[in-house]
XYZ file of C-alpha atoms in Angstrom:
685
model
C -56.811 6.860 35.672
C -53.327 8.367 37.724
C -50.613 5.809 38.168
C -50.886 6.160 41.407
C -48.703 3.005 42.399
C -45.706 5.193 44.643
C -48.510 6.829 45.785
C -50.259 3.275 47.712
C -48.147 3.999 51.333
C -50.306 7.574 51.346
C -53.388 4.886 50.734
C -52.282 3.173 53.604
C -51.867 6.345 56.066
C -55.010 7.402 55.466
C -56.790 4.272 55.968
C -55.849 3.644 59.254
C -58.679 6.936 60.769
C -61.363 4.492 58.915
C -60.420 1.185 61.002
C -59.192 -0.622 64.089
C -55.681 -2.276 64.209
C -55.701 -6.059 62.784
C -59.718 -5.825 62.057
C -61.473 -6.155 58.802
C -61.701 -2.942 56.762
C -65.528 -3.477 56.567
C -65.548 0.932 55.301
C -63.227 0.148 52.435
C -64.298 -0.853 48.577
C -62.380 -2.788 46.705
C -62.879 -2.411 43.017
C -60.939 -4.926 40.503
C -60.451 -3.871 37.273
C -63.852 -2.412 37.539
C -65.645 -5.259 39.992
C -67.161 -3.984 42.963
C -65.207 -7.186 44.972
C -65.002 -6.020 48.608
C -67.656 -8.514 49.684
C -65.286 -11.586 48.803
C -62.102 -9.852 49.202
C -62.596 -8.829 52.315
C -59.609 -6.760 53.015
C -58.249 -6.496 56.640
C -55.807 -3.678 58.453
C -52.318 -5.164 60.243
C -49.476 -3.663 62.003
C -50.183 -0.195 59.909
C -50.521 -2.213 56.856
C -53.946 -2.488 54.092
C -54.442 -6.620 53.384
C -55.972 -8.659 50.582
C -56.022 -12.460 50.499
C -53.680 -13.204 47.616
C -55.407 -16.433 46.250
C -58.480 -13.742 45.632
C -56.592 -11.092 43.806
C -54.572 -13.383 41.641
C -57.208 -15.203 39.762
C -58.759 -12.357 39.997
C -56.149 -11.801 37.546
C -55.765 -14.275 35.762
C -53.442 -15.927 37.496
C -52.601 -19.551 39.054
C -52.548 -19.899 42.879
C -50.493 -22.670 44.605
C -50.489 -23.660 47.903
C -47.623 -25.797 49.218
C -47.871 -26.700 52.495
C -45.549 -28.086 53.990
C -42.983 -25.035 53.468
C -46.131 -23.075 53.939
C -45.473 -21.254 50.496
C -47.762 -19.917 47.922
C -46.594 -19.933 44.138
C -48.297 -17.126 42.294
C -47.521 -17.919 37.956
C -48.976 -16.819 34.290
C -47.766 -17.820 31.261
C -45.079 -15.256 31.243
C -43.471 -15.290 35.392
C -44.244 -16.042 38.491
C -43.035 -15.364 42.063
C -42.761 -17.403 45.214
C -43.852 -16.013 49.343
C -43.518 -17.690 52.846
C -45.963 -17.654 55.049
C -44.086 -14.651 57.309
C -41.387 -14.272 55.383
C -40.171 -10.517 53.568
C -38.248 -12.095 51.049
C -40.235 -12.932 47.768
C -38.782 -14.897 45.555
C -38.840 -14.208 41.569
C -38.899 -17.211 38.693
C -35.773 -15.252 36.964
C -33.559 -15.854 40.562
C -33.803 -12.026 41.286
C -35.316 -11.736 44.917
C -37.850 -8.258 46.505
C -38.815 -7.131 49.269
C -42.601 -7.007 51.129
C -41.792 -4.768 54.625
C -44.792 -6.867 55.504
C -44.732 -10.228 55.712
C -47.701 -12.456 53.782
C -49.805 -14.246 57.071
C -52.443 -16.694 57.572
C -55.770 -15.178 58.492
C -59.170 -17.642 58.681
C -57.085 -19.594 56.980
C -56.185 -17.280 53.740
C -53.179 -16.021 52.806
C -53.079 -11.946 52.640
C -50.280 -9.601 51.802
C -50.087 -5.888 51.405
C -51.921 -3.852 48.794
C -48.658 -2.574 48.749
C -46.535 -5.862 47.896
C -48.890 -7.671 45.289
C -48.614 -3.756 43.021
C -45.346 -4.588 42.560
C -45.462 -8.210 42.014
C -48.276 -8.085 39.526
C -47.922 -5.097 38.211
C -50.643 -3.730 38.645
C -52.307 0.017 39.232
C -53.318 1.257 42.497
C -55.663 3.727 43.379
C -57.338 5.579 46.650
C -60.083 7.789 46.240
C -60.485 9.079 50.011
C -64.229 10.541 49.164
C -66.064 6.883 48.867
C -63.144 5.107 50.858
C -62.132 3.400 47.861
C -59.290 1.069 46.249
C -58.714 0.437 42.755
C -57.139 -2.321 40.971
C -56.305 -1.724 37.633
C -54.221 -4.292 36.010
C -53.913 -2.731 32.793
C -52.219 0.352 33.956
C -49.375 0.108 35.624
C -45.732 1.651 37.213
C -42.225 -0.360 36.187
C -40.610 1.560 39.736
C -37.246 1.217 40.315
C -35.537 -1.303 43.575
C -34.205 1.623 46.025
C -31.741 -0.720 47.028
C -29.454 -2.644 44.716
C -26.312 -5.264 45.306
C -23.621 -3.822 42.562
C -22.394 -7.397 40.752
C -24.496 -9.245 41.754
C -26.886 -11.074 39.412
C -29.316 -14.329 39.573
C -28.546 -16.782 39.265
C -24.647 -16.077 39.110
C -22.198 -19.224 40.785
C -19.827 -18.126 43.850
C -16.997 -20.514 43.747
C -14.535 -18.484 45.740
C -14.872 -14.988 48.513
C -16.301 -12.081 46.972
C -16.503 -8.404 47.802
C -19.924 -6.478 46.950
C -20.907 -2.848 47.580
C -24.155 -2.170 47.468
C -26.489 1.690 46.604
C -29.342 2.641 48.090
C -31.668 5.172 48.765
C -32.742 4.456 52.227
C -31.416 5.762 55.202
C -30.285 2.856 57.285
C -28.356 2.083 60.304
C -26.878 -1.266 59.766
C -26.399 -3.025 56.166
C -26.346 -7.305 56.693
C -24.642 -9.785 54.042
C -27.019 -12.429 54.522
C -26.790 -16.214 53.037
C -30.321 -17.602 53.371
C -31.908 -20.771 52.886
C -35.261 -21.218 50.475
C -36.089 -20.883 53.809
C -35.230 -17.273 54.067
C -33.001 -18.733 56.815
C -29.642 -17.936 57.378
C -26.820 -16.521 58.553
C -24.953 -13.159 59.014
C -22.296 -13.159 56.859
C -20.730 -9.159 56.954
C -22.189 -6.125 58.734
C -21.685 -2.367 57.694
C -23.102 0.761 58.838
C -22.136 2.433 55.639
C -22.534 2.172 51.728
C -19.437 2.935 51.107
C -17.718 0.385 52.264
C -18.069 -3.513 50.587
C -19.415 -5.955 52.113
C -17.309 -9.352 52.088
C -18.852 -12.694 51.883
C -16.466 -15.557 52.493
C -18.031 -19.188 52.404
C -18.537 -21.825 53.758
C -18.168 -24.845 52.094
C -20.908 -26.256 54.345
C -23.371 -23.814 52.691
C -23.308 -25.332 48.993
C -26.229 -25.678 46.779
C -28.723 -23.435 46.104
C -28.743 -20.925 48.468
C -30.322 -17.010 48.574
C -27.631 -14.073 49.282
C -29.637 -11.218 50.361
C -28.827 -7.155 51.013
C -30.938 -6.098 54.347
C -31.469 -2.851 55.611
C -31.509 -1.978 59.603
C -33.421 1.106 61.237
C -31.807 1.755 64.446
C -34.457 -0.263 66.470
C -33.718 -3.427 64.371
C -35.918 -3.484 61.892
C -35.870 -4.480 58.140
C -36.566 -1.361 55.664
C -35.328 -2.877 52.635
C -33.958 -5.584 51.099
C -32.588 -6.820 47.625
C -30.338 -9.972 46.521
C -30.700 -13.048 43.547
C -30.276 -16.793 44.112
C -27.293 -17.826 44.128
C -25.253 -21.348 43.603
C -22.300 -21.772 45.734
C -19.423 -24.203 44.170
C -16.888 -23.487 46.878
C -13.734 -24.143 45.181
C -10.922 -24.352 47.997
C -8.097 -22.857 47.739
C -4.925 -22.026 49.890
C -2.179 -19.397 49.218
C -0.709 -17.698 51.711
C 2.924 -14.955 51.575
C 6.038 -14.658 53.538
C 7.682 -16.001 51.604
C 8.259 -17.116 47.425
C 9.255 -21.003 46.433
C 12.510 -20.741 45.605
C 13.047 -17.875 47.985
C 15.369 -16.595 50.644
C 14.032 -16.013 54.514
C 16.544 -14.292 57.053
C 16.234 -15.522 60.649
C 12.352 -16.255 61.149
C 10.678 -17.427 59.071
C 6.586 -15.461 59.003
C 3.260 -16.477 57.023
C -0.320 -14.712 56.642
C -2.506 -16.978 55.460
C -4.688 -16.651 52.400
C -8.422 -18.839 52.153
C -11.095 -18.704 50.460
C -13.510 -20.655 53.003
C -14.268 -20.461 56.011
C -11.757 -22.650 57.984
C -12.179 -24.613 61.423
C -7.770 -24.595 61.237
C -5.510 -24.513 60.192
C -1.958 -26.531 60.221
C 1.935 -25.836 58.664
C 3.818 -28.226 58.379
C 7.765 -26.907 57.593
C 10.855 -29.760 56.882
C 14.296 -29.251 56.792
C 15.320 -30.953 53.556
C 18.874 -31.759 55.048
C 18.147 -32.952 58.422
C 14.923 -34.649 57.514
C 13.032 -33.205 61.313
C 10.073 -31.882 60.473
C 7.629 -29.487 63.106
C 3.885 -29.553 63.032
C 1.516 -27.233 64.013
C -1.820 -27.728 64.622
C -5.412 -25.949 65.410
C -3.429 -23.190 64.421
C -5.780 -19.061 63.180
C -7.238 -19.352 59.736
C -6.343 -15.217 59.698
C -3.838 -15.642 62.314
C -0.249 -15.487 61.566
C 2.337 -18.887 61.789
C 5.897 -17.642 63.012
C 8.968 -20.321 62.222
C 11.937 -19.704 64.377
C 14.619 -22.219 64.661
C 17.830 -22.936 66.056
C 20.770 -20.700 64.600
C 22.124 -24.170 63.459
C 19.171 -25.451 61.792
C 19.944 -22.587 58.573
C 19.276 -24.518 55.577
C 17.407 -25.432 52.695
C 13.790 -26.021 54.593
C 9.881 -26.974 52.492
C 6.605 -26.044 54.114
C 3.537 -26.822 53.450
C 0.100 -24.897 54.703
C -3.032 -26.572 55.009
C -6.694 -25.842 55.875
C -9.342 -27.471 57.185
C -13.880 -26.382 56.559
C -16.468 -26.620 58.631
C -16.948 -30.193 56.676
C -13.793 -31.939 58.562
C -11.629 -31.639 54.995
C -8.007 -31.334 54.681
C -7.229 -29.056 51.741
C -3.577 -27.959 50.434
C -2.456 -25.021 50.011
C 1.291 -25.297 47.812
C 4.173 -27.063 48.949
C 7.048 -23.999 48.489
C 10.866 -24.302 49.016
C 13.371 -21.764 50.630
C 16.421 -21.335 52.240
C 16.585 -20.154 55.495
C 19.784 -18.073 57.054
C 19.847 -17.407 60.455
C 21.902 -15.198 62.668
C 22.822 -16.148 66.316
C 20.870 -14.308 68.537
C 21.375 -13.790 72.487
C 19.500 -11.644 75.269
C 19.937 -11.310 78.352
C 16.193 -9.654 79.516
C 15.173 -8.982 83.596
C 17.215 -5.752 83.734
C 15.086 -3.007 84.705
C 13.543 -0.312 82.329
C 15.867 2.684 84.017
C 18.816 0.414 84.448
C 18.739 0.733 88.210
C 18.795 -2.849 90.445
C 18.635 -1.666 93.565
C 17.011 -5.122 94.657
C 16.978 -8.642 93.876
C 16.442 -9.008 90.777
C 15.691 -12.848 87.279
C 17.665 -11.839 84.963
C 17.457 -14.874 81.784
C 18.628 -15.682 78.586
C 17.225 -15.253 75.093
C 18.891 -17.501 72.106
C 17.687 -19.460 69.198
C 20.404 -22.312 69.544
C 21.647 -25.034 72.287
C 24.000 -24.099 74.250
C 26.304 -26.019 76.369
C 26.618 -23.638 79.646
C 24.999 -20.122 80.591
C 27.648 -17.532 82.320
C 25.722 -13.715 83.978
C 27.980 -11.962 83.977
C 28.916 -8.454 85.654
C 31.842 -6.422 84.305
C 32.916 -2.624 85.657
C 32.983 -0.182 82.496
C 36.258 1.045 83.635
C 39.008 -1.848 85.132
C 37.114 -4.162 82.591
C 36.868 -6.194 85.595
C 34.587 -9.593 85.026
C 32.422 -10.762 87.743
C 30.091 -14.174 86.930
C 27.145 -14.281 88.771
C 25.822 -17.531 88.365
C 26.838 -20.544 85.812
C 24.669 -23.250 84.822
C 23.812 -24.816 81.565
C 20.142 -23.257 81.262
C 17.200 -21.346 83.790
C 17.762 -17.927 84.789
C 19.874 -16.153 87.311
C 18.508 -14.492 90.025
C 20.779 -11.954 91.151
C 20.778 -10.542 94.878
C 23.708 -7.270 94.147
C 26.048 -6.580 97.328
C 28.034 -3.391 98.570
C 31.074 -5.543 96.681
C 28.696 -4.864 92.764
C 27.631 -1.913 94.230
C 28.400 0.740 91.200
C 27.831 1.751 87.506
C 28.716 -2.249 85.809
C 27.409 -3.494 82.379
C 25.864 -7.089 82.830
C 25.382 -9.614 80.169
C 25.414 -12.620 79.236
C 27.430 -15.540 77.699
C 27.292 -18.861 76.240
C 29.098 -21.895 74.859
C 27.063 -22.872 72.028
C 26.697 -27.102 71.443
C 29.488 -27.108 69.238
C 31.823 -25.075 72.024
C 31.547 -21.467 70.129
C 31.077 -18.846 72.466
C 28.533 -15.665 72.589
C 27.488 -12.465 73.967
C 24.689 -10.650 74.798
C 24.282 -6.529 74.225
C 26.542 -5.184 77.401
C 23.539 -3.859 78.897
C 24.681 -0.768 81.643
C 22.762 -0.542 84.675
C 23.303 1.783 88.159
C 23.594 -0.829 90.600
C 22.750 -0.004 94.408
C 24.337 -2.031 96.723
C 22.731 -1.800 100.039
C 22.872 -4.378 102.485
C 19.292 -5.561 102.064
C 17.198 -8.347 103.980
C 14.337 -8.916 101.781
C 10.593 -10.558 103.760
C 9.071 -13.344 101.256
C 5.438 -14.815 102.097
C 3.576 -11.213 102.263
C 2.765 -8.067 100.075
C 1.941 -5.349 101.346
C -1.652 -5.171 101.368
C -2.084 -9.094 101.682
C -4.597 -10.411 103.533
C -4.123 -13.132 105.557
C -6.726 -16.030 106.880
C -5.251 -18.719 108.348
C -0.833 -19.073 107.550
C 1.942 -17.031 106.441
C 4.830 -19.308 105.039
C 7.657 -17.122 105.685
C 11.369 -16.229 104.885
C 14.288 -14.290 104.272
C 16.716 -13.092 101.435
C 20.045 -11.233 101.751
C 22.124 -10.019 100.209
C 24.189 -10.412 102.926
C 26.153 -12.860 105.086
C 22.745 -14.004 107.629
C 23.460 -17.206 109.815
C 19.819 -16.556 111.276
C 16.768 -14.999 111.133
C 14.398 -13.655 113.217
C 11.019 -12.433 112.432
C 8.774 -9.963 114.687
C 4.957 -8.564 114.082
C 2.967 -5.701 115.635
C -0.501 -4.784 115.484
C -1.271 -1.317 114.528
C -5.043 -2.002 116.089
C -3.861 -2.686 119.601
C -0.306 -1.788 119.639
C 0.890 -4.747 120.451
C 4.112 -5.747 119.097
C 5.771 -9.849 120.360
C 8.242 -11.616 118.481
C 7.231 -14.638 116.756
C 10.635 -16.734 115.313
C 14.053 -16.375 116.930
C 16.977 -17.991 115.185
C 15.644 -19.334 112.311
C 18.145 -20.686 110.438
C 18.965 -18.780 107.208
C 16.860 -19.973 104.249
C 14.718 -22.472 106.244
C 10.778 -21.813 105.987
C 8.591 -20.764 108.901
C 5.254 -21.001 109.229
C 3.213 -18.209 111.181
C -0.627 -19.313 111.640
C -2.751 -15.902 112.809
C -5.324 -16.352 115.186
C -7.871 -13.567 116.940
C -5.699 -11.270 118.070
C -3.813 -11.027 115.731
C -6.539 -9.230 113.687
C -6.568 -6.243 111.578
C -3.809 -4.148 110.841
C -0.959 -5.611 111.124
C 3.349 -4.183 110.498
C 5.515 -7.265 110.589
C 9.255 -7.106 109.536
C 12.575 -9.622 109.656
C 15.870 -9.111 111.521
C 19.258 -11.270 110.317
C 21.691 -12.272 112.981
C 26.097 -11.544 111.452
C 28.964 -12.594 112.975
C 28.800 -8.686 114.938
C 25.857 -6.890 114.083
C 22.414 -7.601 112.212
C 20.325 -6.313 110.241
C 16.866 -5.309 109.516
C 14.484 -5.443 106.271
C 11.372 -3.679 105.736
C 9.063 -2.912 107.819
C 5.394 -4.196 105.537
C 1.571 -3.492 106.126
C -1.196 -5.978 105.632
C -3.954 -7.337 107.238
C -5.212 -10.039 109.954
C -9.105 -11.733 109.401
C -10.397 -14.864 110.868
C -13.966 -14.475 110.165
C -15.952 -16.010 107.771
C -14.662 -15.801 104.584
C -17.128 -17.221 101.233
C -16.283 -18.666 98.266
C -18.077 -18.617 94.612
C -21.250 -19.553 94.471
C -24.015 -20.477 91.556
C -26.234 -19.008 89.417
C -28.667 -21.469 89.295
C -28.989 -25.057 89.314
C -26.501 -26.354 86.489
C -29.465 -27.534 84.021
C -31.739 -24.833 83.735
C -28.068 -22.979 82.657
C -27.310 -23.562 79.297
C -31.128 -22.445 78.432
C -31.132 -19.474 80.680
C -27.645 -18.133 78.962
C -29.356 -19.586 75.341
C -32.419 -16.568 75.763
C -30.249 -13.805 76.653
C -27.283 -14.422 74.270
C -29.215 -14.400 71.668
C -30.993 -11.587 73.427
C -28.038 -9.947 73.074
C -26.959 -11.266 69.513
C -29.884 -9.362 67.881
C -29.675 -6.366 69.644
C -25.459 -6.272 68.331
C -24.684 -8.870 66.355
C -22.349 -10.545 68.344
C -22.597 -14.286 68.579
C -25.452 -15.826 70.723
C -22.923 -19.272 70.130
C -19.572 -17.022 71.217
C -20.938 -15.345 74.295
C -22.383 -18.743 75.894
C -19.903 -21.014 75.357
C -17.598 -17.891 77.079
C -20.352 -18.537 79.597
C -20.037 -21.964 80.136
C -16.315 -21.681 80.110
C -15.975 -18.575 82.180
C -18.018 -19.776 85.806
C -18.227 -22.911 85.847
C -21.803 -23.585 84.164
C -22.776 -21.188 86.323
C -21.559 -23.067 89.370
C -18.734 -20.998 89.569
C -19.654 -17.089 90.508
C -17.580 -14.394 92.397
C -18.740 -13.408 95.740
C -16.989 -11.329 98.137
C -15.484 -13.328 100.359
C -15.752 -10.834 103.116
C -19.576 -10.035 102.887
C -21.280 -12.434 100.826
C -22.499 -10.399 98.471
C -23.460 -12.178 95.069
C -21.807 -10.611 91.873
C -23.966 -11.834 89.167
C -20.289 -11.758 87.125
C -20.585 -14.233 85.119
C -17.130 -13.709 82.544
C -14.841 -12.744 85.339
C -15.092 -9.046 84.276
C -12.337 -7.223 87.051
C -13.779 -3.253 87.962
C -16.360 -2.086 89.437
C -19.915 -1.185 87.505
C -23.576 0.249 88.285
C -23.843 -2.456 91.134
C -20.099 -1.729 92.728
C -17.664 -4.612 93.285
C -16.739 -8.168 94.998
C -13.699 -8.406 96.516
C -12.049 -11.727 95.789
C -8.871 -13.921 96.211
C -6.349 -13.451 93.325
C -2.348 -13.558 93.637
C 0.933 -10.546 92.390
C 4.082 -11.431 92.845
C 6.550 -9.546 95.381
C 10.539 -10.172 96.318
C 9.544 -13.003 93.511
C 7.323 -15.206 95.364
C 3.943 -15.467 94.620
C 1.356 -14.137 97.368
C -2.200 -13.828 97.401
C -4.201 -10.294 97.929
C -7.510 -9.239 97.454
C -8.736 -7.646 93.846
C -11.972 -5.982 92.792
C -14.367 -8.070 90.334
C -17.636 -6.477 88.814
C -20.942 -6.754 90.346
C -23.968 -6.003 88.934
C -27.873 -6.304 89.614
C -29.224 -9.104 87.821
C -27.040 -12.093 85.278
C -28.804 -10.459 82.040
C -27.102 -7.154 83.096
C -23.543 -9.506 83.011
C -24.301 -10.011 79.448
C -24.902 -6.727 78.791
C -21.951 -5.593 80.394
C -20.067 -7.969 78.250
C -21.162 -7.032 75.361
C -20.505 -3.507 75.349
C -16.575 -4.298 76.708
C -16.248 -5.310 73.332
C -17.810 -1.880 71.758
C -15.763 -0.165 74.389
C -12.107 -1.069 74.011
C -10.281 -0.045 70.244
C -8.338 -3.361 70.766
C -11.503 -5.655 69.915
C -11.738 -4.033 66.488
C -10.795 -6.611 64.631
C -13.409 -9.234 66.451
C -16.257 -6.560 66.013
C -15.194 -7.382 62.162
C -15.877 -11.087 63.274
C -18.015 -11.303 65.573
C -21.418 -12.402 63.663
C -20.117 -15.991 63.051
C -19.099 -18.174 65.286
C -16.091 -20.268 63.866
C -14.497 -16.628 62.959
C -14.899 -15.526 66.500
C -13.239 -17.938 68.443
C -10.314 -16.844 66.817
C -10.015 -13.390 66.555
C -11.275 -12.925 69.895
C -8.075 -14.973 71.676
C -5.934 -12.823 68.964
C -7.195 -9.589 70.417
C -6.388 -10.521 73.780
C -8.917 -11.772 75.601
C -7.804 -14.606 76.265
C -3.726 -16.026 76.970
C -4.930 -19.343 77.216
C -3.975 -21.041 72.777
C -6.468 -23.268 73.430
C -9.295 -21.326 73.679
C -10.174 -21.063 70.642
C -10.795 -24.564 70.455
C -12.085 -25.314 74.043
C -15.083 -22.209 72.784
C -15.920 -24.627 69.337
C -16.480 -27.289 71.189
C -18.823 -26.239 73.735
C -20.256 -24.481 70.836
C -20.360 -27.898 68.359
C -21.362 -30.152 71.329
C -23.908 -28.194 72.080
C -25.582 -27.058 68.952
C -25.094 -23.305 69.475
C -25.039 -21.873 66.428
C -28.932 -22.149 65.764
C -28.486 -18.952 67.896
C -26.779 -17.024 65.246
C -30.124 -17.558 63.135
C -31.825 -15.357 60.889
C -35.342 -15.358 59.979
C -36.029 -12.951 56.806
């Protein structure tokens, strides 16, 4: 008989013309080793595959077939080997620890376990042929082909013990969209370890101590529609030997100015801790809850130069602390002093805030102007600590040097770099409390700041809709705030300005256009009842995970955190339009935007303005857009590399700039752990 096992797929396709889907194959004849067993075998076609009862075929070929009801598994064995299958799973365990893949998982039909003919042929090393004229499938246990695997993980051997992180390459003859490295339990359930789109890229396996023991390491290939088309793997024994190492300093080494540590941890860590001790003074600084895959930066005062020790530790996902090598080093620190707040173009035309950046404690800080021609100096402000608000006047006009001079705790004087600026010292009166484009609903707290002597201040407003002007306050003491309560008659576009009274003159400030709105203001609204939000979010986040591999645990935690459990969703403050925006994403989308109140700084004072946030037709759409955001922006590349893992992802999302709150990863982790959201990222193969 001609060896036909590689033609079995063609056989299945031909059978589709003879049989209806998921129906008994009445017209199909099945012959095993010369015996017609059609009536007893009852072959069926399901989901475009020809299925036959496993027990019948196995026992007909002299195999022992055992059913485990608790596991929902079937074990087929003979004197030489055995294999084990799980209902609705495509992974088959061989007794030697290797794993095979079937593209149609075993299923139960009429209390019988059915398996594709193709899988049975490969597992039992039997030949299968098809006679189209008689609609007959022939199984010959004495005639078989050895089929080489189409996909192989290079370097992975059955029953291998893995104790540290590893990289795996693979070879395949399949065309695939994604290659996923999976760590599975005995029931073929588990989590993604890495994802690649090319066989040229190595797959990273970073183990977790909570996964120790017998596991299955599987490479699964997926097509563009997310269907598994092939898989390879083996049983492994995971026995992690925790190792915490770090670069940036050598034991007994020398460090100049700052210590930058990069950790290298061979397991998934929940957090990292760094302890730095000044061996001269005994002073210890401990930083906890650090990013295990980020950087740790230590920048002491230059007066603290000397001998140090550092100890890095990491906590695994079970809460156990693992210590790295304690290293001693010598740190030499040059004093650092810099002045900030100087405009990039070097032109100071209004009020600026100057600040001193330094790495030492000071007794006094002087902010200084210097004439580069005459050398004459003027101290703008002298203080111990803090910023300096500098509003130059006509006496400061021209080209000047601006710098900061400090006296440290030992009495030593140091100066920053002298920055050359052009000062425009025209007489100015700045109005604080309102900015161009501001929307005022109830009142404005007005104040005026001048760079010339002013005794009192007047405030004026003009309604651009009616053309009516009025004085809202006269002869207010300079420096005293004035609250102007708006009214319906002020409704619409307005213009406001201030004047300052001097001894023999007055100065007029800038005119600022803004809008007054006294109508109804809509505030944030709930999406749904709080007790229903978690179930809804988990469902949609799971959908996004299956579509893109973005951790459903992270997405759910973010939705909870950003929207206050769905109870604080932005609406348009003027129209009440509901945004369905659960992640606070700014801009406009397919459903436009909503206007909400936000803030900015104008003339050194925080003021309220309007801003646009994306609006969606549904909350589901908000989830999709949130996912696409991570794929659209290049700065999220580090996050995309680990986005399938909630533990690593919460740190990466912060590292990529999604949030500025240093506690953001911890807040997400707390939500994930409390509500067991990691289950949303489970894979069943």
